[in-house]
Amino acid sequence: MSYYGEKLTSQGHKDMYNLPNLLTISRIVVIPVIFLSVYITSMWWAVFTAILFIVASITDYFDGYLARARGETSALGRLLDPIADKLLVTSALVVLLAKPGMVEYKISFIPVIVILCREILVSGLREFLREVNVGLPVTRLAKWKTGFQMTALSMMLLKGVWYWGGIGEFLLWIAGVLTFLTGYQYFQKSLDYICETEKCAKVPPMPKLLKTKPVVKAEKALSRQKKPAGKKPAGKKKKTIKKAK
């Protein structure tokens, strides 16, 4: 290997093990411990699991903040961050489904299924749009959705220790509604690249109240990409007045 290649390799390892990436990786490491709560039903393990989940949820904010503040953004971080979030939330939802008594009302399984289906849908859309060099920006509504998800799951993991399970289920329903709305947003924006006919892309638009600034910016960017390149918009013709001789 050449010196230049060795330098790139060492730099890549250095970027891989920076603090933001380690925080992201820590969210993946705690997942097996959280899943063990299905088999270990003691109170102290429930508290330990809930604390791990809360700490892991907090790192979801700090890894991105530290990466931007310290100038340590990397391709690995951009890859692992959404994966770690989805794995953490999915593992907690599986615990709620598998462990008896975690969900008080069976109707509360509806937002659980909605969240799981939305995560799979958005992952598929991101993978497809990556092939056409189009990204799905995270909207403010999606950030609120993540906050409600993490808070609700933290409370529900503590069910049986403190009576927060009922509040957690209520917040889980709010998270389910926000999850559905954000999934609809992403799906509606991606139809321009999925459909090959205009009729296919005619889907009811998202209400204006739910259109945050990132969504509006993304829609404007998509509209600019559709315009044919190399053609300048025709300007207004200047009227010339001939002087009478």
Short mmCIF file of C-alpha atoms in Angstrom, two decimals:
data_model
loop_
_atom_site.label_atom_id
_atom_site.label_comp_id
_atom_site.label_asym_id
_atom_site.label_seq_id
_atom_site.Cartn_x
_atom_site.Cartn_y
_atom_site.Cartn_z
CA MET A 1 0.00 0.00 0.00
CA SER A 2 1.30 3.46 -0.86
CA TYR A 3 1.99 6.15 1.71
CA TYR A 4 -1.02 8.10 0.49
CA GLY A 5 -3.26 5.06 0.95
CA GLU A 6 -1.90 4.43 4.45
CA LYS A 7 -2.55 8.04 5.35
CA LEU A 8 -6.15 7.79 4.17
CA THR A 9 -6.65 4.55 6.11
CA SER A 10 -5.29 6.00 9.36
CA GLN A 11 -7.40 9.10 8.90
CA GLY A 12 -10.46 6.93 8.29
CA HIS A 13 -9.87 5.01 11.53
CA LYS A 14 -9.41 8.28 13.38
CA ASP A 15 -12.73 9.58 12.07
CA MET A 16 -14.41 6.27 12.92
CA TYR A 17 -13.57 6.38 16.63
CA ASN A 18 -14.41 10.00 17.38
CA LEU A 19 -16.76 10.83 20.26
CA PRO A 20 -19.95 11.40 18.22
CA ASN A 21 -19.56 8.03 16.47
CA LEU A 22 -18.88 6.27 19.79
CA LEU A 23 -22.11 7.73 21.20
CA THR A 24 -23.98 6.47 18.15
CA ILE A 25 -22.44 3.00 18.45
CA SER A 26 -23.35 2.91 22.17
CA ARG A 27 -27.05 3.04 21.21
CA ILE A 28 -26.57 -0.17 19.23
CA VAL A 29 -24.55 -1.87 21.99
CA VAL A 30 -27.30 -1.47 24.63
CA ILE A 31 -29.98 -3.09 22.46
CA PRO A 32 -29.28 -6.71 23.58
CA VAL A 33 -29.38 -5.57 27.22
CA ILE A 34 -32.76 -3.91 26.68
CA PHE A 35 -34.10 -7.02 24.95
CA LEU A 36 -33.09 -9.20 27.93
CA SER A 37 -35.89 -7.54 29.93
CA VAL A 38 -38.26 -9.92 28.10
CA TYR A 39 -36.70 -12.80 30.06
CA ILE A 40 -35.57 -11.03 33.23
CA THR A 41 -38.71 -9.73 34.94
CA SER A 42 -37.26 -8.41 38.20
CA MET A 43 -37.91 -4.81 39.25
CA TRP A 44 -34.25 -3.80 39.42
CA TRP A 45 -33.67 -5.03 35.85
CA ALA A 46 -36.69 -3.01 34.64
CA VAL A 47 -35.20 0.13 36.24
CA PHE A 48 -31.76 -0.65 34.77
CA THR A 49 -33.26 -1.20 31.30
CA ALA A 50 -35.26 2.02 31.45
CA ILE A 51 -32.20 4.03 32.53
CA LEU A 52 -30.16 2.54 29.68
CA PHE A 53 -32.89 3.43 27.20
CA ILE A 54 -33.16 6.99 28.53
CA VAL A 55 -29.38 7.53 28.36
CA ALA A 56 -29.27 6.06 24.85
CA SER A 57 -32.12 8.35 23.79
CA ILE A 58 -30.24 11.40 25.10
CA THR A 59 -27.17 10.45 23.06
CA ASP A 60 -29.39 10.71 19.97
CA TYR A 61 -29.27 14.50 20.44
CA PHE A 62 -25.69 14.88 21.62
CA ASP A 63 -23.96 12.85 18.89
CA GLY A 64 -25.25 15.15 16.15
CA TYR A 65 -24.63 18.29 18.21
CA LEU A 66 -21.05 17.28 19.06
CA ALA A 67 -20.30 16.24 15.48
CA ARG A 68 -21.30 19.69 14.20
CA ALA A 69 -19.69 21.62 17.07
CA ARG A 70 -16.36 19.75 16.88
CA GLY A 71 -16.30 19.46 13.10
CA GLU A 72 -16.24 15.66 13.30
CA THR A 73 -18.99 14.78 10.87
CA SER A 74 -18.23 11.61 8.92
CA ALA A 75 -19.80 9.22 6.45
CA LEU A 76 -19.91 6.51 9.12
CA GLY A 77 -21.82 8.80 11.46
CA ARG A 78 -24.34 9.71 8.78
CA LEU A 79 -24.80 6.01 8.07
CA LEU A 80 -25.07 4.74 11.64
CA ASP A 81 -27.15 7.54 13.20
CA PRO A 82 -30.53 6.71 11.59
CA ILE A 83 -29.80 2.98 11.85
CA ALA A 84 -29.07 3.23 15.59
CA ASP A 85 -32.26 5.26 16.18
CA LYS A 86 -34.45 2.77 14.36
CA LEU A 87 -32.84 -0.26 16.05
CA LEU A 88 -33.23 1.29 19.50
CA VAL A 89 -36.89 2.21 19.02
CA THR A 90 -37.70 -1.11 17.32
CA SER A 91 -36.09 -3.16 20.11
CA ALA A 92 -38.11 -1.29 22.75
CA LEU A 93 -41.32 -1.84 20.77
CA VAL A 94 -40.57 -5.56 20.48
CA VAL A 95 -40.15 -5.69 24.27
CA LEU A 96 -43.58 -4.09 24.67
CA LEU A 97 -45.11 -6.66 22.34
CA ALA A 98 -43.31 -9.69 23.79
CA LYS A 99 -43.45 -8.99 27.53
CA PRO A 100 -46.89 -9.60 29.12
CA GLY A 101 -48.46 -6.69 30.93
CA MET A 102 -46.39 -3.95 29.32
CA VAL A 103 -49.37 -2.67 27.30
CA GLU A 104 -52.50 -2.20 29.38
CA TYR A 105 -54.99 -1.80 26.54
CA LYS A 106 -54.72 -4.03 23.49
CA ILE A 107 -55.85 -1.17 21.26
CA SER A 108 -52.51 0.48 22.04
CA PHE A 109 -50.86 -2.11 19.80
CA ILE A 110 -52.09 0.02 16.86
CA PRO A 111 -49.52 2.84 17.30
CA VAL A 112 -46.82 0.20 17.86
CA ILE A 113 -47.57 -1.37 14.48
CA VAL A 114 -47.83 2.07 12.83
CA ILE A 115 -44.37 3.04 14.12
CA LEU A 116 -42.81 -0.24 12.97
CA CYS A 117 -44.36 -0.02 9.50
CA ARG A 118 -43.34 3.62 9.10
CA GLU A 119 -39.71 2.88 9.96
CA ILE A 120 -39.61 0.14 7.32
CA LEU A 121 -41.32 2.40 4.76
CA VAL A 122 -38.96 5.34 5.28
CA SER A 123 -35.90 3.07 5.20
CA GLY A 124 -37.02 1.69 1.83
CA LEU A 125 -37.71 5.17 0.45
CA ARG A 126 -34.31 6.47 1.55
CA GLU A 127 -32.57 3.52 -0.07
CA PHE A 128 -34.43 4.07 -3.35
CA LEU A 129 -33.94 7.84 -3.44
CA ARG A 130 -30.24 7.45 -2.70
CA GLU A 131 -29.92 5.82 -6.14
CA VAL A 132 -31.18 9.03 -7.78
CA ASN A 133 -29.07 11.25 -5.49
CA VAL A 134 -32.06 12.64 -3.60
CA GLY A 135 -32.20 12.88 0.17
CA LEU A 136 -35.15 13.04 2.56
CA PRO A 137 -34.44 15.89 5.00
CA VAL A 138 -35.53 15.43 8.60
CA THR A 139 -38.46 17.75 9.29
CA ARG A 140 -39.27 19.50 12.55
CA LEU A 141 -42.37 17.33 12.86
CA ALA A 142 -40.16 14.24 12.63
CA LYS A 143 -38.05 15.56 15.52
CA TRP A 144 -41.17 16.00 17.63
CA LYS A 145 -42.19 12.47 16.67
CA THR A 146 -38.86 11.10 17.91
CA GLY A 147 -39.18 13.01 21.19
CA PHE A 148 -42.66 11.62 21.88
CA GLN A 149 -41.51 8.10 20.95
CA MET A 150 -38.53 8.13 23.30
CA THR A 151 -40.51 9.64 26.20
CA ALA A 152 -43.41 7.22 25.80
CA LEU A 153 -41.18 4.14 25.57
CA SER A 154 -39.13 5.24 28.59
CA MET A 155 -42.29 5.50 30.70
CA MET A 156 -43.71 2.21 29.46
CA LEU A 157 -40.47 0.34 30.23
CA LEU A 158 -40.90 1.53 33.84
CA LYS A 159 -44.41 0.11 34.09
CA GLY A 160 -44.72 -1.91 37.28
CA VAL A 161 -42.06 0.19 39.00
CA TRP A 162 -43.86 3.54 38.91
CA TYR A 163 -47.31 4.20 37.56
CA TRP A 164 -46.24 5.91 34.38
CA GLY A 165 -47.47 3.22 32.02
CA GLY A 166 -50.84 4.89 31.41
CA ILE A 167 -49.22 8.23 30.60
CA GLY A 168 -46.73 6.39 28.41
CA GLU A 169 -49.52 4.76 26.40
CA PHE A 170 -51.18 8.15 25.89
CA LEU A 171 -47.91 9.63 24.63
CA LEU A 172 -47.43 6.54 22.44
CA TRP A 173 -50.70 7.34 20.67
CA ILE A 174 -49.50 10.90 20.03
CA ALA A 175 -46.23 9.48 18.70
CA GLY A 176 -48.22 7.09 16.48
CA VAL A 177 -50.19 9.95 14.93
CA LEU A 178 -47.04 12.02 14.32
CA THR A 179 -45.33 8.94 12.92
CA PHE A 180 -48.13 8.41 10.41
CA LEU A 181 -48.07 12.07 9.34
CA THR A 182 -44.30 12.15 8.83
CA GLY A 183 -44.44 8.87 6.91
CA TYR A 184 -47.10 10.38 4.65
CA GLN A 185 -44.91 13.45 4.11
CA TYR A 186 -41.93 11.37 3.00
CA PHE A 187 -44.07 9.15 0.79
CA GLN A 188 -45.75 12.12 -0.91
CA LYS A 189 -42.39 13.79 -1.63
CA SER A 190 -40.87 10.63 -3.08
CA LEU A 191 -43.73 9.95 -5.52
CA ASP A 192 -42.17 12.32 -8.07
CA TYR A 193 -39.30 9.85 -8.47
CA ILE A 194 -41.26 6.61 -8.05
CA CYS A 195 -44.14 7.20 -10.47
CA GLU A 196 -43.63 7.21 -14.21
CA THR A 197 -46.99 8.77 -15.06
CA GLU A 198 -48.64 11.96 -13.88
CA LYS A 199 -51.78 10.15 -12.79
CA CYS A 200 -49.80 7.97 -10.41
CA ALA A 201 -48.32 10.99 -8.65
CA LYS A 202 -51.69 12.63 -7.99
CA VAL A 203 -51.85 12.08 -4.24
CA PRO A 204 -53.62 14.55 -1.90
CA PRO A 205 -50.97 17.02 -0.71
CA MET A 206 -50.09 17.45 2.94
CA PRO A 207 -52.12 20.22 4.69
CA LYS A 208 -50.30 23.56 4.87
CA LEU A 209 -50.31 23.45 8.69
CA LEU A 210 -48.05 20.38 8.58
CA LYS A 211 -45.64 21.82 6.02
CA THR A 212 -42.60 22.89 7.98
CA LYS A 213 -39.77 24.99 6.52
CA PRO A 214 -37.56 21.98 5.65
CA VAL A 215 -40.46 20.40 3.75
CA VAL A 216 -41.12 23.60 1.78
CA LYS A 217 -37.41 23.92 0.94
CA ALA A 218 -37.30 20.29 -0.22
CA GLU A 219 -40.33 20.81 -2.46
CA LYS A 220 -38.75 23.91 -4.03
CA ALA A 221 -35.54 21.96 -4.64
CA LEU A 222 -37.48 19.18 -6.34
CA SER A 223 -39.33 21.67 -8.56
CA ARG A 224 -36.03 23.25 -9.64
CA GLN A 225 -34.64 19.83 -10.59
CA LYS A 226 -37.61 19.18 -12.86
CA LYS A 227 -36.96 22.29 -15.00
CA PRO A 228 -35.03 21.51 -18.20
CA ALA A 229 -31.41 22.61 -17.99
CA GLY A 230 -29.83 24.94 -20.49
CA LYS A 231 -32.96 26.91 -21.29
CA LYS A 232 -33.11 30.43 -19.97
CA PRO A 233 -36.51 31.84 -19.18
CA ALA A 234 -37.68 34.13 -21.92
CA GLY A 235 -37.46 37.69 -20.79
CA LYS A 236 -39.90 40.42 -21.58
CA LYS A 237 -39.35 42.04 -24.93
CA LYS A 238 -38.53 45.68 -24.75
CA LYS A 239 -40.82 47.86 -26.71
CA THR A 240 -38.96 50.18 -29.06
CA ILE A 241 -40.57 53.42 -30.08
CA LYS A 242 -39.53 54.74 -33.46
CA LYS A 243 -39.05 58.44 -33.60
CA ALA A 244 -40.96 60.19 -36.35
CA LYS A 245 -38.72 61.80 -38.89
#
